């Protein structure tokens, strides 16, 4: 009940209003409120504490202290620049990396070949460049049959469909069944754009698979060179000097 009385009492309280900027000080801008002052004060104290911490760290720093980053950092024009170190890899590590790279490239190439085969199965490749034109040879016994020969009658189709190499229905099929598929000019244009896009995608995939094959051949050659190499010790290891090795190659007989 006390909470309800407090809430009812607050409803009758006088509304709190902050003082606005006096008319004589309008030229100084908006009067700063307490929330604005708190933000400004917190920002000031944060920067001051950071400066104090950095100053204390610089004063307490040991000039003779060594850390490993000193070997990779050099000062140029007052700016610290980290030198990139070349990773030292052994022969076995390089062999493993080449094997992994080759397996990855082969995996991606096989996946690309499957996609190409799936696209080829969906397309007729009618407009592919370099495709050998199809031939249909008819045989006759006499010259009169050759002179009276009509290809549309022989194939039992409409004369307008003779030039087609696919989807060439007979006259009986045209009489019995209704026309299916796209018939309007807009639908035909849409199908032509889709077919062109599919052919373009197929061309890109074939080119990508060819490049992957070349990369795989290069990686295989480098891997074979690494497999042939072996180390020969020329000088024994001493206290002040490591052993000296020389790479030689085995010849296959």
Short mmCIF file of C-alpha atoms in Angstrom, two decimals:
data_model
loop_
_atom_site.label_atom_id
_atom_site.label_comp_id
_atom_site.label_asym_id
_atom_site.label_seq_id
_atom_site.Cartn_x
_atom_site.Cartn_y
_atom_site.Cartn_z
CA UNK A 1 0.00 0.00 0.00
CA UNK A 2 2.87 2.36 0.76
CA UNK A 3 4.10 2.09 -2.82
CA UNK A 4 0.67 3.02 -4.10
CA UNK A 5 0.54 6.07 -1.81
CA UNK A 6 4.03 7.15 -2.98
CA UNK A 7 2.98 6.84 -6.59
CA UNK A 8 -0.20 8.83 -5.94
CA UNK A 9 1.80 11.48 -4.10
CA UNK A 10 4.25 11.84 -7.01
CA UNK A 11 1.39 12.43 -9.39
CA UNK A 12 0.54 15.59 -7.42
CA UNK A 13 4.14 16.81 -7.27
CA UNK A 14 5.21 19.96 -8.97
CA UNK A 15 6.96 19.35 -12.30
CA UNK A 16 10.73 19.89 -12.09
CA UNK A 17 12.05 22.27 -14.71
CA UNK A 18 15.70 23.15 -15.26
CA UNK A 19 16.67 26.76 -15.63
CA UNK A 20 17.18 27.93 -19.19
CA UNK A 21 19.90 30.26 -20.40
CA UNK A 22 19.23 33.85 -19.30
CA UNK A 23 18.48 36.35 -22.05
CA UNK A 24 21.67 38.28 -21.27
CA UNK A 25 23.78 35.16 -21.92
CA UNK A 26 22.07 33.92 -25.10
CA UNK A 27 25.23 34.65 -27.06
CA UNK A 28 27.06 31.90 -25.07
CA UNK A 29 24.86 29.12 -26.45
CA UNK A 30 22.76 26.50 -24.66
CA UNK A 31 23.11 26.35 -20.89
CA UNK A 32 25.00 23.22 -19.77
CA UNK A 33 22.89 20.82 -17.69
CA UNK A 34 24.16 18.40 -15.06
CA UNK A 35 24.06 15.37 -17.41
CA UNK A 36 26.19 17.29 -19.92
CA UNK A 37 28.67 18.23 -17.20
CA UNK A 38 28.96 14.58 -16.05
CA UNK A 39 29.81 13.41 -19.58
CA UNK A 40 32.44 16.12 -19.98
CA UNK A 41 33.93 15.45 -16.53
CA UNK A 42 34.12 11.67 -17.10
CA UNK A 43 35.90 12.17 -20.41
CA UNK A 44 38.37 14.58 -18.80
CA UNK A 45 39.17 12.21 -15.91
CA UNK A 46 39.59 9.25 -18.27
CA UNK A 47 42.16 11.09 -20.41
CA UNK A 48 43.95 12.44 -17.32
CA UNK A 49 44.28 8.96 -15.78
CA UNK A 50 45.59 7.53 -19.05
CA UNK A 51 48.26 10.22 -19.28
CA UNK A 52 49.28 9.64 -15.67
CA UNK A 53 49.58 5.87 -16.25
CA UNK A 54 51.73 6.37 -19.36
CA UNK A 55 53.94 8.91 -17.56
CA UNK A 56 54.43 6.51 -14.62
CA UNK A 57 55.23 3.63 -17.00
CA UNK A 58 57.86 5.73 -18.80
CA UNK A 59 59.46 6.81 -15.50
CA UNK A 60 59.63 3.26 -14.13
CA UNK A 61 60.90 1.65 -17.34
CA UNK A 62 64.18 -0.25 -17.09
CA UNK A 63 66.55 0.95 -19.86
CA UNK A 64 68.40 -2.40 -19.83
CA UNK A 65 65.23 -4.47 -20.24
CA UNK A 66 65.16 -6.82 -23.25
CA UNK A 67 62.16 -8.30 -25.00
CA UNK A 68 62.09 -10.37 -28.17
CA UNK A 69 60.13 -7.87 -30.22
CA UNK A 70 63.28 -5.69 -30.30
CA UNK A 71 64.81 -8.13 -32.79
CA UNK A 72 61.95 -7.58 -35.26
CA UNK A 73 61.32 -3.83 -34.82
CA UNK A 74 63.37 -1.02 -36.27
CA UNK A 75 62.89 2.74 -36.02
CA UNK A 76 62.41 4.62 -39.30
CA UNK A 77 61.64 8.35 -39.24
CA UNK A 78 60.49 8.08 -35.64
CA UNK A 79 58.05 5.25 -36.41
CA UNK A 80 58.45 1.65 -35.23
CA UNK A 81 58.24 -0.78 -38.14
CA UNK A 82 58.01 -4.55 -37.66
CA UNK A 83 60.15 -6.53 -40.09
CA UNK A 84 58.46 -9.58 -41.59
CA UNK A 85 60.39 -12.76 -40.98
CA UNK A 86 60.41 -15.54 -43.52
CA UNK A 87 59.09 -18.78 -42.10
CA UNK A 88 61.70 -21.50 -42.03
CA UNK A 89 60.24 -24.79 -43.21
CA UNK A 90 61.86 -28.18 -43.50
CA UNK A 91 61.76 -30.44 -46.53
CA UNK A 92 59.14 -32.70 -44.92
CA UNK A 93 56.92 -29.71 -44.12
CA UNK A 94 57.13 -28.47 -47.71
CA UNK A 95 56.25 -31.93 -48.99
CA UNK A 96 53.21 -32.06 -46.71
CA UNK A 97 52.06 -28.58 -47.80
CA UNK A 98 52.41 -29.49 -51.48
CA UNK A 99 50.44 -32.72 -50.93
CA UNK A 100 47.64 -30.90 -49.11
CA UNK A 101 47.47 -28.18 -51.77
CA UNK A 102 47.35 -30.80 -54.52
CA UNK A 103 44.56 -32.73 -52.80
CA UNK A 104 42.52 -29.55 -52.29
CA UNK A 105 42.91 -28.47 -55.94
CA UNK A 106 41.96 -31.95 -57.14
CA UNK A 107 38.89 -31.97 -54.89
CA UNK A 108 37.72 -28.59 -56.23
CA UNK A 109 38.43 -29.65 -59.81
CA UNK A 110 36.39 -32.85 -59.46
CA UNK A 111 33.50 -30.82 -58.00
CA UNK A 112 33.76 -28.44 -60.97
CA UNK A 113 33.72 -31.35 -63.45
CA UNK A 114 30.52 -32.70 -61.86
CA UNK A 115 28.86 -29.29 -62.16
CA UNK A 116 29.93 -29.09 -65.82
CA UNK A 117 28.46 -32.53 -66.56
CA UNK A 118 25.20 -31.57 -64.86
CA UNK A 119 24.99 -28.36 -66.92
CA UNK A 120 25.75 -30.26 -70.13
CA UNK A 121 22.97 -32.73 -69.38
CA UNK A 122 20.51 -29.85 -68.97
CA UNK A 123 21.59 -28.05 -72.16
CA UNK A 124 21.53 -29.29 -75.74
CA UNK A 125 24.76 -27.45 -76.68
CA UNK A 126 23.11 -26.38 -79.92
CA UNK A 127 24.85 -23.03 -80.11
CA UNK A 128 28.27 -24.17 -78.88
CA UNK A 129 31.15 -22.89 -80.98
CA UNK A 130 33.20 -25.47 -82.84
CA UNK A 131 30.45 -28.09 -82.67
CA UNK A 132 30.48 -30.38 -85.68
CA UNK A 133 27.19 -30.07 -87.64
CA UNK A 134 24.97 -33.14 -87.68
CA UNK A 135 24.39 -35.05 -90.92
CA UNK A 136 21.41 -37.15 -91.91
CA UNK A 137 22.04 -39.35 -94.97
CA UNK A 138 19.19 -40.88 -96.98
CA UNK A 139 19.71 -43.80 -99.40
CA UNK A 140 17.70 -44.45 -102.60
CA UNK A 141 17.77 -47.07 -105.28
CA UNK A 142 17.01 -44.95 -108.39
CA UNK A 143 17.60 -41.40 -109.59
CA UNK A 144 13.83 -40.83 -109.94
CA UNK A 145 13.41 -41.34 -106.19
CA UNK A 146 16.12 -38.78 -105.57
CA UNK A 147 14.39 -36.23 -107.86
CA UNK A 148 10.98 -36.80 -106.23
CA UNK A 149 12.44 -36.76 -102.69
CA UNK A 150 10.83 -34.29 -100.26
CA UNK A 151 12.46 -34.17 -96.83
CA UNK A 152 9.34 -32.88 -95.03
CA UNK A 153 7.21 -35.70 -96.46
CA UNK A 154 9.88 -38.28 -95.71
CA UNK A 155 10.21 -37.17 -92.07
CA UNK A 156 6.41 -36.73 -91.75
CA UNK A 157 6.73 -33.24 -90.27
CA UNK A 158 5.88 -29.66 -91.16
CA UNK A 159 8.19 -27.87 -93.64
CA UNK A 160 8.81 -25.13 -91.04
CA UNK A 161 10.32 -27.71 -88.63
CA UNK A 162 12.72 -29.36 -91.06
CA UNK A 163 15.67 -27.19 -90.03
CA UNK A 164 15.40 -28.23 -86.39
CA UNK A 165 17.80 -30.76 -84.98
CA UNK A 166 15.75 -31.30 -81.82
CA UNK A 167 12.07 -31.16 -80.81
CA UNK A 168 10.81 -31.97 -84.30
CA UNK A 169 7.32 -33.46 -83.84
CA UNK A 170 5.48 -35.37 -86.57
CA UNK A 171 2.25 -34.26 -88.21
CA UNK A 172 0.23 -36.79 -86.21
CA UNK A 173 1.66 -35.41 -82.97
CA UNK A 174 0.80 -31.87 -84.04
CA UNK A 175 -2.80 -32.91 -84.78
CA UNK A 176 -3.38 -34.88 -81.57
CA UNK A 177 -1.59 -32.84 -78.94
CA UNK A 178 -1.90 -29.18 -78.09
CA UNK A 179 1.03 -26.77 -78.29
CA UNK A 180 3.04 -26.77 -75.06
CA UNK A 181 5.61 -24.39 -73.63
CA UNK A 182 6.32 -20.79 -74.56
CA UNK A 183 4.31 -19.38 -77.44
CA UNK A 184 4.38 -15.58 -77.08
CA UNK A 185 7.32 -13.45 -78.18
CA UNK A 186 8.01 -12.24 -74.63
CA UNK A 187 8.22 -15.82 -73.33
CA UNK A 188 10.54 -16.81 -76.16
CA UNK A 189 12.85 -13.86 -75.43
CA UNK A 190 12.91 -14.76 -71.74
CA UNK A 191 13.85 -18.35 -72.55
CA UNK A 192 16.57 -17.13 -74.92
CA UNK A 193 18.06 -14.94 -72.16
CA UNK A 194 18.01 -17.87 -69.71
CA UNK A 195 19.64 -20.17 -72.26
CA UNK A 196 22.34 -17.58 -72.97
CA UNK A 197 23.01 -17.20 -69.25
CA UNK A 198 23.33 -20.96 -68.83
CA UNK A 199 25.78 -21.21 -71.74
CA UNK A 200 27.83 -18.36 -70.27
CA UNK A 201 27.94 -20.12 -66.88
CA UNK A 202 29.00 -23.36 -68.56
CA UNK A 203 31.80 -21.57 -70.40
CA UNK A 204 33.07 -20.02 -67.15
CA UNK A 205 33.06 -23.37 -65.37
CA UNK A 206 34.95 -25.06 -68.21
CA UNK A 207 37.58 -22.31 -68.12
CA UNK A 208 37.86 -22.59 -64.32
CA UNK A 209 38.30 -26.36 -64.54
CA UNK A 210 41.02 -25.93 -67.16
CA UNK A 211 42.94 -23.49 -64.93
CA UNK A 212 42.64 -25.85 -61.96
CA UNK A 213 44.04 -28.67 -64.08
CA UNK A 214 47.07 -26.53 -65.00
CA UNK A 215 47.62 -25.59 -61.34
CA UNK A 216 47.38 -29.25 -60.30
CA UNK A 217 49.99 -30.19 -62.92
CA UNK A 218 52.39 -27.52 -61.61
CA UNK A 219 51.92 -28.62 -57.99
CA UNK A 220 52.50 -32.25 -58.95
CA UNK A 221 55.74 -31.30 -60.72
CA UNK A 222 57.02 -29.38 -57.69
CA UNK A 223 56.03 -32.24 -55.39
CA UNK A 224 57.93 -34.73 -57.57
CA UNK A 225 61.03 -32.53 -57.42
CA UNK A 226 60.81 -32.41 -53.63
CA UNK A 227 60.34 -36.20 -53.46
CA UNK A 228 63.51 -36.74 -55.50
CA UNK A 229 65.65 -34.46 -53.30
CA UNK A 230 67.65 -35.88 -50.39
CA UNK A 231 70.23 -34.42 -48.02
CA UNK A 232 73.92 -35.29 -48.02
CA UNK A 233 75.96 -34.20 -45.00
CA UNK A 234 79.15 -32.44 -46.14
CA UNK A 235 80.46 -31.28 -42.76
CA UNK A 236 79.87 -32.59 -39.28
CA UNK A 237 78.24 -30.50 -36.61
CA UNK A 238 80.57 -28.73 -34.19
CA UNK A 239 80.10 -26.63 -31.09
CA UNK A 240 80.30 -23.33 -32.97
CA UNK A 241 78.92 -24.41 -36.34
CA UNK A 242 75.93 -26.52 -37.40
CA UNK A 243 76.18 -29.36 -39.89
CA UNK A 244 76.23 -28.36 -43.56
CA UNK A 245 73.87 -30.22 -45.91
CA UNK A 246 73.64 -30.28 -49.68
CA UNK A 247 70.62 -31.32 -51.71
CA UNK A 248 71.09 -33.95 -54.39
CA UNK A 249 68.65 -35.62 -56.75
CA UNK A 250 68.20 -39.29 -57.50
CA UNK A 251 67.85 -40.38 -61.08
CA UNK A 252 65.32 -43.02 -61.89
CA UNK A 253 66.63 -45.85 -64.01
#
